[in-house]
PDB file of C-alpha atoms in Angstrom:
ATOM      1  CA  MET Q   8       0.000   0.000   0.000  1.00  0.00           C
ATOM      2  CA  ASP Q   9       1.049   3.577  -0.555  1.00  0.00           C
ATOM      3  CA  ALA Q  10       0.258   6.275   1.995  1.00  0.00           C
ATOM      4  CA  ALA Q  11      -3.232   6.780   0.590  1.00  0.00           C
ATOM      5  CA  ASP Q  12      -3.976   3.052   0.796  1.00  0.00           C
ATOM      6  CA  THR Q  13      -2.940   3.005   4.455  1.00  0.00           C
ATOM      7  CA  SER Q  14      -5.237   5.942   5.164  1.00  0.00           C
ATOM      8  CA  VAL Q  15      -8.163   4.097   3.574  1.00  0.00           C
ATOM      9  CA  MET Q  16      -7.534   1.100   5.800  1.00  0.00           C
ATOM     10  CA  ALA Q  17      -7.114   3.270   8.868  1.00  0.00           C
ATOM     11  CA  SER Q  18     -10.201   5.424   8.322  1.00  0.00           C
ATOM     12  CA  ALA Q  19     -12.814   2.858   9.407  1.00  0.00           C
ATOM     13  CA  ALA Q  20     -15.392   5.620   9.374  1.00  0.00           C
ATOM     14  CA  GLY Q  21     -18.582   4.439  11.079  1.00  0.00           C
ATOM     15  CA  ARG Q  22     -20.592   2.252   8.754  1.00  0.00           C
ATOM     16  CA  PRO Q  23     -24.351   2.823   8.720  1.00  0.00           C
ATOM     17  CA  ALA Q  24     -26.324   0.364  10.743  1.00  0.00           C
ATOM     18  CA  ASP Q  25     -28.305  -2.161   8.786  1.00  0.00           C
ATOM     19  CA  PRO Q  26     -30.891  -3.513  11.237  1.00  0.00           C
ATOM     20  CA  ALA Q  27     -33.194  -6.303  10.165  1.00  0.00           C
ATOM     21  CA  THR Q  28     -36.168  -4.018  10.704  1.00  0.00           C
ATOM     22  CA  GLU Q  29     -35.219  -1.440   8.059  1.00  0.00           C
ATOM     23  CA  GLU Q  30     -36.945  -1.354   4.707  1.00  0.00           C
ATOM     24  CA  PRO Q  31     -35.352  -3.398   1.904  1.00  0.00           C
ATOM     25  CA  ARG Q  32     -32.803  -1.411  -0.060  1.00  0.00           C
ATOM     26  CA  HIS Q  33     -33.362  -0.939  -3.778  1.00  0.00           C
ATOM     27  CA  PRO Q  34     -31.048  -3.233  -5.820  1.00  0.00           C
ATOM     28  CA  PHE Q  35     -29.900  -0.322  -7.989  1.00  0.00           C
ATOM     29  CA  LEU Q  36     -28.883   1.733  -4.944  1.00  0.00           C
ATOM     30  CA  VAL Q  37     -27.060  -1.268  -3.486  1.00  0.00           C
ATOM     31  CA  SER Q  38     -25.088  -1.844  -6.694  1.00  0.00           C
ATOM     32  CA  LEU Q  39     -24.411   1.890  -7.028  1.00  0.00           C
ATOM     33  CA  GLY Q  40     -23.010   1.971  -3.504  1.00  0.00           C
ATOM     34  CA  GLU Q  41     -20.826  -1.027  -4.241  1.00  0.00           C
ATOM     35  CA  ARG Q  42     -19.376   0.718  -7.303  1.00  0.00           C
ATOM     36  CA  VAL Q  43     -18.658   3.853  -5.255  1.00  0.00           C
ATOM     37  CA  ARG Q  44     -16.823   1.810  -2.621  1.00  0.00           C
ATOM     38  CA  THR Q  45     -14.900  -0.124  -5.253  1.00  0.00           C
ATOM     39  CA  LEU Q  46     -13.838   3.018  -7.119  1.00  0.00           C
ATOM     40  CA  ARG Q  47     -12.844   4.710  -3.862  1.00  0.00           C
ATOM     41  CA  SER Q  48     -10.770   1.727  -2.734  1.00  0.00           C
ATOM     42  CA  ARG Q  49      -9.149   1.322  -6.144  1.00  0.00           C
ATOM     43  CA  ARG Q  50      -7.991   4.937  -5.986  1.00  0.00           C
ATOM     44  CA  GLY Q  51      -6.815   4.598  -2.401  1.00  0.00           C
ATOM     45  CA  MET Q  52      -9.033   7.424  -1.116  1.00  0.00           C
ATOM     46  CA  THR Q  53     -10.642   7.577   2.309  1.00  0.00           C
ATOM     47  CA  ARG Q  54     -14.346   8.270   2.593  1.00  0.00           C
ATOM     48  CA  LYS Q  55     -13.470  11.580   4.236  1.00  0.00           C
ATOM     49  CA  ALA Q  56     -11.240  12.574   1.302  1.00  0.00           C
ATOM     50  CA  VAL Q  57     -13.932  11.761  -1.262  1.00  0.00           C
ATOM     51  CA  ALA Q  58     -16.600  13.597   0.744  1.00  0.00           C
ATOM     52  CA  LEU Q  59     -14.335  16.649   0.961  1.00  0.00           C
ATOM     53  CA  ALA Q  60     -13.515  16.589  -2.767  1.00  0.00           C
ATOM     54  CA  ALA Q  61     -17.174  16.071  -3.682  1.00  0.00           C
ATOM     55  CA  ASP Q  62     -18.377  18.735  -1.225  1.00  0.00           C
ATOM     56  CA  VAL Q  63     -20.869  16.389   0.436  1.00  0.00           C
ATOM     57  CA  SER Q  64     -21.108  15.282   4.046  1.00  0.00           C
ATOM     58  CA  GLU Q  65     -19.251  12.140   5.039  1.00  0.00           C
ATOM     59  CA  ARG Q  66     -22.501  10.729   6.440  1.00  0.00           C
ATOM     60  CA  HIS Q  67     -24.273  11.383   3.121  1.00  0.00           C
ATOM     61  CA  LEU Q  68     -21.504   9.568   1.271  1.00  0.00           C
ATOM     62  CA  ALA Q  69     -21.631   6.673   3.740  1.00  0.00           C
ATOM     63  CA  ASN Q  70     -25.368   6.283   3.128  1.00  0.00           C
ATOM     64  CA  LEU Q  71     -24.759   6.347  -0.612  1.00  0.00           C
ATOM     65  CA  GLU Q  72     -22.095   3.638  -0.316  1.00  0.00           C
ATOM     66  CA  TYR Q  73     -24.413   1.341   1.616  1.00  0.00           C
ATOM     67  CA  GLY Q  74     -27.453   1.818  -0.561  1.00  0.00           C
ATOM     68  CA  THR Q  75     -29.514   3.709   1.994  1.00  0.00           C
ATOM     69  CA  GLY Q  76     -29.236   7.161   0.413  1.00  0.00           C
ATOM     70  CA  ASN Q  77     -31.141   8.205  -2.698  1.00  0.00           C
ATOM     71  CA  ALA Q  78     -28.663  10.851  -3.905  1.00  0.00           C
ATOM     72  CA  SER Q  79     -29.573  13.534  -6.424  1.00  0.00           C
ATOM     73  CA  ILE Q  80     -27.984  13.491  -9.873  1.00  0.00           C
ATOM     74  CA  LEU Q  81     -25.871  16.543  -8.951  1.00  0.00           C
ATOM     75  CA  VAL Q  82     -24.452  14.778  -5.888  1.00  0.00           C
ATOM     76  CA  LEU Q  83     -23.640  11.753  -8.049  1.00  0.00           C
ATOM     77  CA  LEU Q  84     -21.876  14.029 -10.518  1.00  0.00           C
ATOM     78  CA  GLN Q  85     -19.834  15.574  -7.700  1.00  0.00           C
ATOM     79  CA  VAL Q  86     -18.895  12.123  -6.391  1.00  0.00           C
ATOM     80  CA  ALA Q  87     -17.904  10.982  -9.914  1.00  0.00           C
ATOM     81  CA  GLN Q  88     -15.665  14.039 -10.295  1.00  0.00           C
ATOM     82  CA  ALA Q  89     -14.081  13.390  -6.899  1.00  0.00           C
ATOM     83  CA  LEU Q  90     -13.358   9.785  -7.931  1.00  0.00           C
ATOM     84  CA  GLN Q  91     -12.040  10.901 -11.347  1.00  0.00           C
ATOM     85  CA  CYS Q  92     -14.460   8.758 -13.293  1.00  0.00           C
ATOM     86  CA  SER Q  93     -17.346   9.435 -15.616  1.00  0.00           C
ATOM     87  CA  LEU Q  94     -20.904   9.505 -14.365  1.00  0.00           C
ATOM     88  CA  ALA Q  95     -21.578   6.620 -16.755  1.00  0.00           C
ATOM     89  CA  GLU Q  96     -18.899   4.522 -15.038  1.00  0.00           C
ATOM     90  CA  LEU Q  97     -20.321   5.350 -11.621  1.00  0.00           C
ATOM     91  CA  LEU Q  98     -23.821   4.370 -12.739  1.00  0.00           C
ATOM     92  CA  GLY Q  99     -22.622   1.254 -14.526  1.00  0.00           C
ATOM     93  CA  ASP Q 100     -23.797   2.440 -17.941  1.00  0.00           C
ATOM     94  CA  VAL Q 101     -21.062   2.875 -20.556  1.00  0.00           C
ATOM     95  CA  SER Q 102     -23.428   3.810 -23.396  1.00  0.00           C
ATOM     96  CA  THR Q 103     -22.536   6.882 -25.412  1.00  0.00           C
ATOM     97  CA  SER Q 104     -23.892   8.973 -28.251  1.00  0.00           C
ATOM     98  CA  SER Q 105     -20.827   8.350 -30.449  1.00  0.00           C
ATOM     99  CA  PRO Q 106     -21.628   5.868 -33.251  1.00  0.00           C
ATOM    100  CA  GLU Q 107     -17.937   4.975 -33.585  1.00  0.00           C
ATOM    101  CA  TRP Q 108     -17.675   4.132 -29.896  1.00  0.00           C
ATOM    102  CA  LEU Q 109     -20.805   1.980 -30.103  1.00  0.00           C
ATOM    103  CA  LEU Q 110     -19.308   0.102 -33.053  1.00  0.00           C
ATOM    104  CA  ILE Q 111     -16.005  -0.377 -31.256  1.00  0.00           C
ATOM    105  CA  ARG Q 112     -17.816  -1.530 -28.128  1.00  0.00           C
ATOM    106  CA  GLU Q 113     -19.774  -4.061 -30.171  1.00  0.00           C
ATOM    107  CA  LEU Q 114     -16.510  -5.477 -31.568  1.00  0.00           C
ATOM    108  CA  LEU Q 115     -14.999  -5.808 -28.097  1.00  0.00           C
ATOM    109  CA  GLU Q 116     -18.074  -7.065 -26.284  1.00  0.00           C
ATOM    110  CA  LYS Q 117     -17.793 -10.602 -24.888  1.00  0.00           C
ATOM    111  CA  ARG Q 118     -14.154 -10.891 -25.971  1.00  0.00           C
ATOM    112  CA  SER Q 119     -11.695 -12.725 -23.738  1.00  0.00           C
ATOM    113  CA  GLU Q 120      -9.159 -10.890 -21.580  1.00  0.00           C
ATOM    114  CA  SER Q 121      -6.362 -11.953 -23.938  1.00  0.00           C
ATOM    115  CA  ASP Q 122      -8.269 -10.566 -26.950  1.00  0.00           C
ATOM    116  CA  LEU Q 123      -8.912  -7.294 -25.112  1.00  0.00           C
ATOM    117  CA  ARG Q 124      -5.238  -7.032 -24.181  1.00  0.00           C
ATOM    118  CA  ARG Q 125      -4.182  -7.425 -27.810  1.00  0.00           C
ATOM    119  CA  ALA Q 126      -6.748  -4.825 -28.842  1.00  0.00           C
ATOM    120  CA  ARG Q 127      -5.526  -2.379 -26.179  1.00  0.00           C
ATOM    121  CA  ILE Q 128      -1.900  -2.746 -27.258  1.00  0.00           C
ATOM    122  CA  ALA Q 129      -2.790  -2.389 -30.938  1.00  0.00           C
ATOM    123  CA  ILE Q 130      -4.919   0.707 -30.313  1.00  0.00           C
ATOM    124  CA  GLY Q 131      -2.193   2.216 -28.141  1.00  0.00           C
ATOM    125  CA  GLY Q 132       0.371   1.728 -30.886  1.00  0.00           C
ATOM    126  CA  LEU Q 133      -1.973   3.067 -33.572  1.00  0.00           C
ATOM    127  CA  LEU Q 134      -2.975   6.208 -31.686  1.00  0.00           C
ATOM    128  CA  GLY Q 135       0.332   6.907 -29.996  1.00  0.00           C
ATOM    129  CA  GLY Q 136      -1.081   6.341 -26.519  1.00  0.00           C
ATOM    130  CA  GLY Q 137       1.236   3.448 -25.815  1.00  0.00           C
ATOM    131  CA  ALA Q 138       3.964   1.539 -27.549  1.00  0.00           C
ATOM    132  CA  MET Q 139       3.704  -2.031 -28.627  1.00  0.00           C
ATOM    133  CA  PRO Q 140       5.755  -4.166 -26.223  1.00  0.00           C
ATOM    134  CA  GLY Q 141       8.331  -4.863 -28.918  1.00  0.00           C
ATOM    135  CA  ASP Q 142       8.540  -1.235 -30.082  1.00  0.00           C
ATOM    136  CA  ASP Q 143      10.501   0.045 -27.077  1.00  0.00           C
ATOM    137  CA  PRO Q 144      13.924  -1.631 -27.088  1.00  0.00           C
ATOM    138  CA  GLY Q 145      14.497  -0.465 -23.520  1.00  0.00           C
ATOM    139  CA  ARG Q 146      11.339  -2.029 -22.126  1.00  0.00           C
ATOM    140  CA  LYS Q 147      12.959  -5.322 -21.160  1.00  0.00           C
ATOM    141  CA  ALA Q 148      15.700  -3.674 -19.066  1.00  0.00           C
ATOM    142  CA  ARG Q 149      13.279  -1.478 -17.133  1.00  0.00           C
ATOM    143  CA  ILE Q 150      11.712  -3.643 -14.440  1.00  0.00           C
ATOM    144  CA  ALA Q 151       8.762  -2.137 -12.589  1.00  0.00           C
ATOM    145  CA  LEU Q 152       7.473  -3.762  -9.404  1.00  0.00           C
ATOM    146  CA  ILE Q 153       3.770  -3.199  -8.789  1.00  0.00           C
ATOM    147  CA  GLY Q 154       1.509  -4.191  -5.894  1.00  0.00           C
ATOM    148  CA  LEU Q 155       0.318  -2.909  -2.541  1.00  0.00           C
ATOM    149  CA  ARG Q 156       2.601  -1.507   0.138  1.00  0.00           C
ATOM    150  CA  GLY Q 157       3.980  -4.346   2.219  1.00  0.00           C
ATOM    151  CA  ALA Q 158       4.484  -6.704  -0.728  1.00  0.00           C
ATOM    152  CA  GLY Q 159       8.268  -6.210  -0.656  1.00  0.00           C
ATOM    153  CA  LYS Q 160       8.780  -3.783  -3.562  1.00  0.00           C
ATOM    154  CA  SER Q 161      11.385  -1.636  -1.800  1.00  0.00           C
ATOM    155  CA  THR Q 162      13.271  -4.415  -0.011  1.00  0.00           C
ATOM    156  CA  LEU Q 163      13.343  -6.885  -2.894  1.00  0.00           C
ATOM    157  CA  GLY Q 164      13.594  -4.147  -5.518  1.00  0.00           C
ATOM    158  CA  GLN Q 165      16.852  -2.764  -4.071  1.00  0.00           C
ATOM    159  CA  ARG Q 166      18.379  -6.235  -3.836  1.00  0.00           C
ATOM    160  CA  LEU Q 167      17.246  -7.117  -7.335  1.00  0.00           C
ATOM    161  CA  ALA Q 168      18.740  -3.909  -8.731  1.00  0.00           C
ATOM    162  CA  ASP Q 169      22.062  -4.592  -6.972  1.00  0.00           C
ATOM    163  CA  ASP Q 170      22.124  -8.134  -8.334  1.00  0.00           C
ATOM    164  CA  LEU Q 171      21.411  -6.999 -11.903  1.00  0.00           C
ATOM    165  CA  GLY Q 172      23.722  -3.998 -11.726  1.00  0.00           C
ATOM    166  CA  PHE Q 173      20.777  -1.693 -12.471  1.00  0.00           C
ATOM    167  CA  ALA Q 174      19.763   1.600 -10.888  1.00  0.00           C
ATOM    168  CA  PHE Q 175      17.009   1.454  -8.261  1.00  0.00           C
ATOM    169  CA  VAL Q 176      14.256   4.083  -8.175  1.00  0.00           C
ATOM    170  CA  GLU Q 177      11.541   4.341  -5.548  1.00  0.00           C
ATOM    171  CA  LEU Q 178       8.948   6.321  -7.481  1.00  0.00           C
ATOM    172  CA  SER Q 179       7.254   7.720  -4.369  1.00  0.00           C
ATOM    173  CA  ARG Q 180      10.485   9.503  -3.429  1.00  0.00           C
ATOM    174  CA  GLU Q 181      10.761  10.970  -6.937  1.00  0.00           C
ATOM    175  CA  ILE Q 182       7.166  12.226  -6.690  1.00  0.00           C
ATOM    176  CA  GLU Q 183       8.022  13.955  -3.417  1.00  0.00           C
ATOM    177  CA  LYS Q 184      11.056  15.608  -5.033  1.00  0.00           C
ATOM    178  CA  PHE Q 185       8.892  17.025  -7.820  1.00  0.00           C
ATOM    179  CA  ALA Q 186       6.258  18.267  -5.378  1.00  0.00           C
ATOM    180  CA  GLY Q 187       8.625  19.480  -2.698  1.00  0.00           C
ATOM    181  CA  CYS Q 188       6.562  17.831   0.034  1.00  0.00           C
ATOM    182  CA  SER Q 189       5.479  14.410   1.296  1.00  0.00           C
ATOM    183  CA  ILE Q 190       2.918  12.149  -0.388  1.00  0.00           C
ATOM    184  CA  ASN Q 191       0.431  12.798   2.424  1.00  0.00           C
ATOM    185  CA  GLU Q 192       0.885  16.554   2.027  1.00  0.00           C
ATOM    186  CA  ILE Q 193       0.337  16.344  -1.735  1.00  0.00           C
ATOM    187  CA  HIS Q 194      -2.997  14.620  -1.170  1.00  0.00           C
ATOM    188  CA  SER Q 195      -4.108  16.920   1.651  1.00  0.00           C
ATOM    189  CA  LEU Q 196      -2.942  20.200   0.078  1.00  0.00           C
ATOM    190  CA  TYR Q 197      -3.525  19.652  -3.629  1.00  0.00           C
ATOM    191  CA  GLY Q 198      -5.714  16.549  -3.989  1.00  0.00           C
ATOM    192  CA  THR Q 199      -5.529  13.353  -5.991  1.00  0.00           C
ATOM    193  CA  PRO Q 200      -5.484  14.962  -9.498  1.00  0.00           C
ATOM    194  CA  ALA Q 201      -2.307  16.882  -8.604  1.00  0.00           C
ATOM    195  CA  TYR Q 202      -0.743  13.740  -7.164  1.00  0.00           C
ATOM    196  CA  ARG Q 203      -1.401  11.876 -10.425  1.00  0.00           C
ATOM    197  CA  ARG Q 204       0.277  14.655 -12.403  1.00  0.00           C
ATOM    198  CA  TYR Q 205       3.380  14.455 -10.206  1.00  0.00           C
ATOM    199  CA  GLU Q 206       3.289  10.677 -10.515  1.00  0.00           C
ATOM    200  CA  ARG Q 207       3.279  10.881 -14.306  1.00  0.00           C
ATOM    201  CA  ARG Q 208       6.141  13.401 -14.385  1.00  0.00           C
ATOM    202  CA  ALA Q 209       8.226  11.193 -12.095  1.00  0.00           C
ATOM    203  CA  LEU Q 210       7.484   8.097 -14.188  1.00  0.00           C
ATOM    204  CA  GLU Q 211       8.228   9.837 -17.499  1.00  0.00           C
ATOM    205  CA  GLU Q 212      11.554  11.155 -16.204  1.00  0.00           C
ATOM    206  CA  THR Q 213      12.556   7.771 -14.779  1.00  0.00           C
ATOM    207  CA  ILE Q 214      11.838   6.074 -18.108  1.00  0.00           C
ATOM    208  CA  GLN Q 215      13.763   8.750 -19.996  1.00  0.00           C
ATOM    209  CA  ILE Q 216      16.832   8.833 -17.740  1.00  0.00           C
ATOM    210  CA  TYR Q 217      17.399   5.171 -16.875  1.00  0.00           C
ATOM    211  CA  PRO Q 218      17.946   2.566 -19.617  1.00  0.00           C
ATOM    212  CA  GLU Q 219      18.459  -0.156 -16.976  1.00  0.00           C
ATOM    213  CA  VAL Q 220      16.460   0.230 -13.781  1.00  0.00           C
ATOM    214  CA  VAL Q 221      14.311  -1.480 -11.168  1.00  0.00           C
ATOM    215  CA  ILE Q 222      11.375   0.743 -10.194  1.00  0.00           C
ATOM    216  CA  ALA Q 223       9.321   0.321  -7.017  1.00  0.00           C
ATOM    217  CA  THR Q 224       5.978   1.905  -7.883  1.00  0.00           C
ATOM    218  CA  PRO Q 225       3.271   3.277  -5.548  1.00  0.00           C
ATOM    219  CA  GLY Q 226       0.476   0.787  -4.934  1.00  0.00           C
ATOM    220  CA  GLY Q 227      -2.187   3.045  -6.449  1.00  0.00           C
ATOM    221  CA  LEU Q 228      -0.418   3.745  -9.755  1.00  0.00           C
ATOM    222  CA  VAL Q 229      -2.605   1.154 -11.490  1.00  0.00           C
ATOM    223  CA  SER Q 230      -5.674   3.259 -10.578  1.00  0.00           C
ATOM    224  CA  ASP Q 231      -4.719   5.844 -13.190  1.00  0.00           C
ATOM    225  CA  ALA Q 232      -5.201   4.365 -16.652  1.00  0.00           C
ATOM    226  CA  ALA Q 233      -2.851   6.825 -18.402  1.00  0.00           C
ATOM    227  CA  ASN Q 234       0.023   6.263 -15.963  1.00  0.00           C
ATOM    228  CA  PHE Q 235      -0.478   2.499 -15.947  1.00  0.00           C
ATOM    229  CA  ASN Q 236      -0.519   2.390 -19.758  1.00  0.00           C
ATOM    230  CA  LEU Q 237       2.768   4.311 -19.769  1.00  0.00           C
ATOM    231  CA  LEU Q 238       4.278   1.815 -17.336  1.00  0.00           C
ATOM    232  CA  LEU Q 239       3.063  -1.229 -19.297  1.00  0.00           C
ATOM    233  CA  SER Q 240       4.359   0.238 -22.559  1.00  0.00           C
ATOM    234  CA  HIS Q 241       7.884   1.026 -21.392  1.00  0.00           C
ATOM    235  CA  CYS Q 242       8.622  -1.414 -18.555  1.00  0.00           C
ATOM    236  CA  THR Q 243       8.650  -5.118 -17.823  1.00  0.00           C
ATOM    237  CA  THR Q 244       6.146  -5.349 -14.980  1.00  0.00           C
ATOM    238  CA  VAL Q 245       6.223  -7.724 -12.009  1.00  0.00           C
ATOM    239  CA  TRP Q 246       3.303  -7.962  -9.599  1.00  0.00           C
ATOM    240  CA  LEU Q 247       4.577  -8.671  -6.088  1.00  0.00           C
ATOM    241  CA  GLN Q 248       1.734 -10.290  -4.184  1.00  0.00           C
ATOM    242  CA  ALA Q 249       1.363 -11.092  -0.488  1.00  0.00           C
ATOM    243  CA  ASP Q 250      -1.318 -12.457   1.799  1.00  0.00           C
ATOM    244  CA  PRO Q 251      -3.442  -9.696   3.411  1.00  0.00           C
ATOM    245  CA  ALA Q 252      -2.098 -10.524   6.893  1.00  0.00           C
ATOM    246  CA  ASP Q 253       1.468 -10.139   5.619  1.00  0.00           C
ATOM    247  CA  HIS Q 254       0.636  -6.782   4.032  1.00  0.00           C
ATOM    248  CA  MET Q 255      -0.721  -5.566   7.371  1.00  0.00           C
ATOM    249  CA  GLY Q 256       2.153  -6.969   9.410  1.00  0.00           C
ATOM    250  CA  ARG Q 257       4.850  -5.531   7.160  1.00  0.00           C
ATOM    251  CA  VAL Q 258       3.290  -2.065   7.170  1.00  0.00           C
ATOM    252  CA  ALA Q 259       3.183  -2.194  10.983  1.00  0.00           C
ATOM    253  CA  ALA Q 260       6.806  -3.387  11.054  1.00  0.00           C
ATOM    254  CA  GLN Q 261       7.731  -0.263   9.094  1.00  0.00           C
ATOM    255  CA  GLY Q 262       6.463   1.744  12.076  1.00  0.00           C
ATOM    256  CA  ASP Q 263       3.030   2.631  10.699  1.00  0.00           C
ATOM    257  CA  MET Q 264       0.454   1.392  13.219  1.00  0.00           C
ATOM    258  CA  ARG Q 265      -2.552   3.185  11.689  1.00  0.00           C
ATOM    259  CA  PRO Q 266      -3.893   0.104   9.890  1.00  0.00           C
ATOM    260  CA  MET Q 267      -3.990  -1.780  13.187  1.00  0.00           C
ATOM    261  CA  ALA Q 268      -6.141   0.852  14.924  1.00  0.00           C
ATOM    262  CA  ALA Q 269      -9.287  -1.025  13.913  1.00  0.00           C
ATOM    263  CA  SER Q 270      -7.992  -4.359  12.684  1.00  0.00           C
ATOM    264  CA  ARG Q 271     -11.260  -5.928  11.494  1.00  0.00           C
ATOM    265  CA  GLU Q 272     -12.343  -2.878   9.503  1.00  0.00           C
ATOM    266  CA  ALA Q 273      -8.792  -2.313   8.255  1.00  0.00           C
ATOM    267  CA  MET Q 274      -8.535  -5.881   6.992  1.00  0.00           C
ATOM    268  CA  GLU Q 275     -11.875  -5.545   5.204  1.00  0.00           C
ATOM    269  CA  ASP Q 276     -10.651  -2.328   3.560  1.00  0.00           C
ATOM    270  CA  LEU Q 277      -7.387  -3.997   2.540  1.00  0.00           C
ATOM    271  CA  LYS Q 278      -9.227  -6.917   0.965  1.00  0.00           C
ATOM    272  CA  ARG Q 279     -11.471  -4.466  -0.890  1.00  0.00           C
ATOM    273  CA  ILE Q 280      -8.451  -2.574  -2.239  1.00  0.00           C
ATOM    274  CA  LEU Q 281      -6.910  -5.847  -3.397  1.00  0.00           C
ATOM    275  CA  ALA Q 282     -10.173  -6.930  -5.022  1.00  0.00           C
ATOM    276  CA  GLY Q 283     -10.541  -3.574  -6.774  1.00  0.00           C
ATOM    277  CA  ARG Q 284      -6.996  -3.570  -8.133  1.00  0.00           C
ATOM    278  CA  SER Q 285      -6.222  -7.230  -8.766  1.00  0.00           C
ATOM    279  CA  ALA Q 286      -7.603  -7.130 -12.309  1.00  0.00           C
ATOM    280  CA  PHE Q 287      -5.144  -4.307 -13.051  1.00  0.00           C
ATOM    281  CA  TYR Q 288      -2.189  -5.840 -11.218  1.00  0.00           C
ATOM    282  CA  SER Q 289      -2.764  -9.051 -13.175  1.00  0.00           C
ATOM    283  CA  LYS Q 290      -1.791  -7.232 -16.398  1.00  0.00           C
ATOM    284  CA  ALA Q 291       1.841  -7.507 -15.272  1.00  0.00           C
ATOM    285  CA  ASP Q 292       4.239  -9.650 -17.280  1.00  0.00           C
ATOM    286  CA  MET Q 293       4.684 -11.942 -14.290  1.00  0.00           C
ATOM    287  CA  SER Q 294       3.493 -12.271 -10.700  1.00  0.00           C
ATOM    288  CA  PHE Q 295       5.372 -13.455  -7.634  1.00  0.00           C
ATOM    289  CA  ASN Q 296       3.929 -14.252  -4.187  1.00  0.00           C
ATOM    290  CA  THR Q 297       6.349 -13.045  -1.522  1.00  0.00           C
ATOM    291  CA  SER Q 298       4.332 -14.752   1.223  1.00  0.00           C
ATOM    292  CA  ALA Q 299       5.394 -18.138  -0.077  1.00  0.00           C
ATOM    293  CA  TYR Q 300       9.035 -17.745   1.049  1.00  0.00           C
ATOM    294  CA  PRO Q 301      11.251 -16.330   3.793  1.00  0.00           C
ATOM    295  CA  LEU Q 302      13.052 -13.163   2.669  1.00  0.00           C
ATOM    296  CA  GLU Q 303      16.267 -14.737   1.405  1.00  0.00           C
ATOM    297  CA  GLU Q 304      14.467 -17.519  -0.440  1.00  0.00           C
ATOM    298  CA  ALA Q 305      12.002 -14.986  -1.868  1.00  0.00           C
ATOM    299  CA  PHE Q 306      14.847 -12.916  -3.297  1.00  0.00           C
ATOM    300  CA  MET Q 307      16.607 -15.917  -4.847  1.00  0.00           C
ATOM    301  CA  ALA Q 308      13.382 -17.202  -6.434  1.00  0.00           C
ATOM    302  CA  LEU Q 309      12.419 -13.729  -7.689  1.00  0.00           C
ATOM    303  CA  ARG Q 310      15.940 -13.168  -9.034  1.00  0.00           C
ATOM    304  CA  GLU Q 311      15.792 -16.399 -11.030  1.00  0.00           C
ATOM    305  CA  GLN Q 312      12.342 -15.727 -12.483  1.00  0.00           C
ATOM    306  CA  VAL Q 313      13.101 -12.109 -13.413  1.00  0.00           C
ATOM    307  CA  ARG Q 314      16.389 -13.048 -15.084  1.00  0.00           C
ATOM    308  CA  GLU Q 315      14.572 -15.670 -17.152  1.00  0.00           C
ATOM    309  CA  LEU Q 316      11.852 -13.148 -18.018  1.00  0.00           C
ATOM    310  CA  VAL Q 317      14.317 -10.555 -19.359  1.00  0.00           C
ATOM    311  CA  ASP Q 318      16.685 -13.107 -20.958  1.00  0.00           C
ATOM    312  CA  LEU Q 319      19.611 -12.640 -18.581  1.00  0.00           C
ATOM    313  CA  PRO Q 320      21.801 -15.542 -17.411  1.00  0.00           C
ATOM    314  CA  VAL Q 321      20.685 -17.075 -14.115  1.00  0.00           C
TER     315      VAL Q 321
END
């Protein structure tokens, strides 16, 4: 998890009661609330942060998330803007008035994940929004580690870089250099859109400067489609996974006890973040579960698999 992810886990803002005596909730409102929670978790934003950005009360947002609040269309628009998504995505309706988009959607509908991946790469290459994997000769030697905080990106990333003789870049530190303040301060002072701009600048500069590098990325980078496309286009990506309990324990071992303040709620939030992002993390070129090994064995196994992936001698 990055700092924002930890804050989401630590927030544990009071959830609305759901007594058996209350009236049944409308299925649409329930599914709408689920999408709001999923989008919020995917972006690593606390309920308080979204409520502040959307200019609605935290209680109002909580009711919306749990399907007990019948929000006006203007409130939904404000929430969509705060979550940096379209109103259509929030409502679960991706229809549009563009005939070309409808035709494209028809072509892609019901396709497999592998077909959609090929289409995304081809479209990116055609429109200049992302290179084909083979088009960037430096892609193989730029290794980007993705995953939540506590997966081992910094610890294993530094050791992997030393072993390969590559530079090591912790992208969060580069973001802070650009902004001139901490990650938490960026979010609190300027908001998530500004953070994403700093994130992109840091990523672009890292790709430009380092031909051979291991990059430890913030956990929420995959939440921004443009930044994640840039990473996939120019880096070999490795998803470092870990069991939820290990994520929590490692964050606490780093001296951050906030996630443990309300362990049950924090664990639920962590699992929701993982569920919301796993489909994006799974786009990586390979995945590696750090919970399956002690540290030294994890490094040796990761080293071997990465070297095979990028065609370096083991």
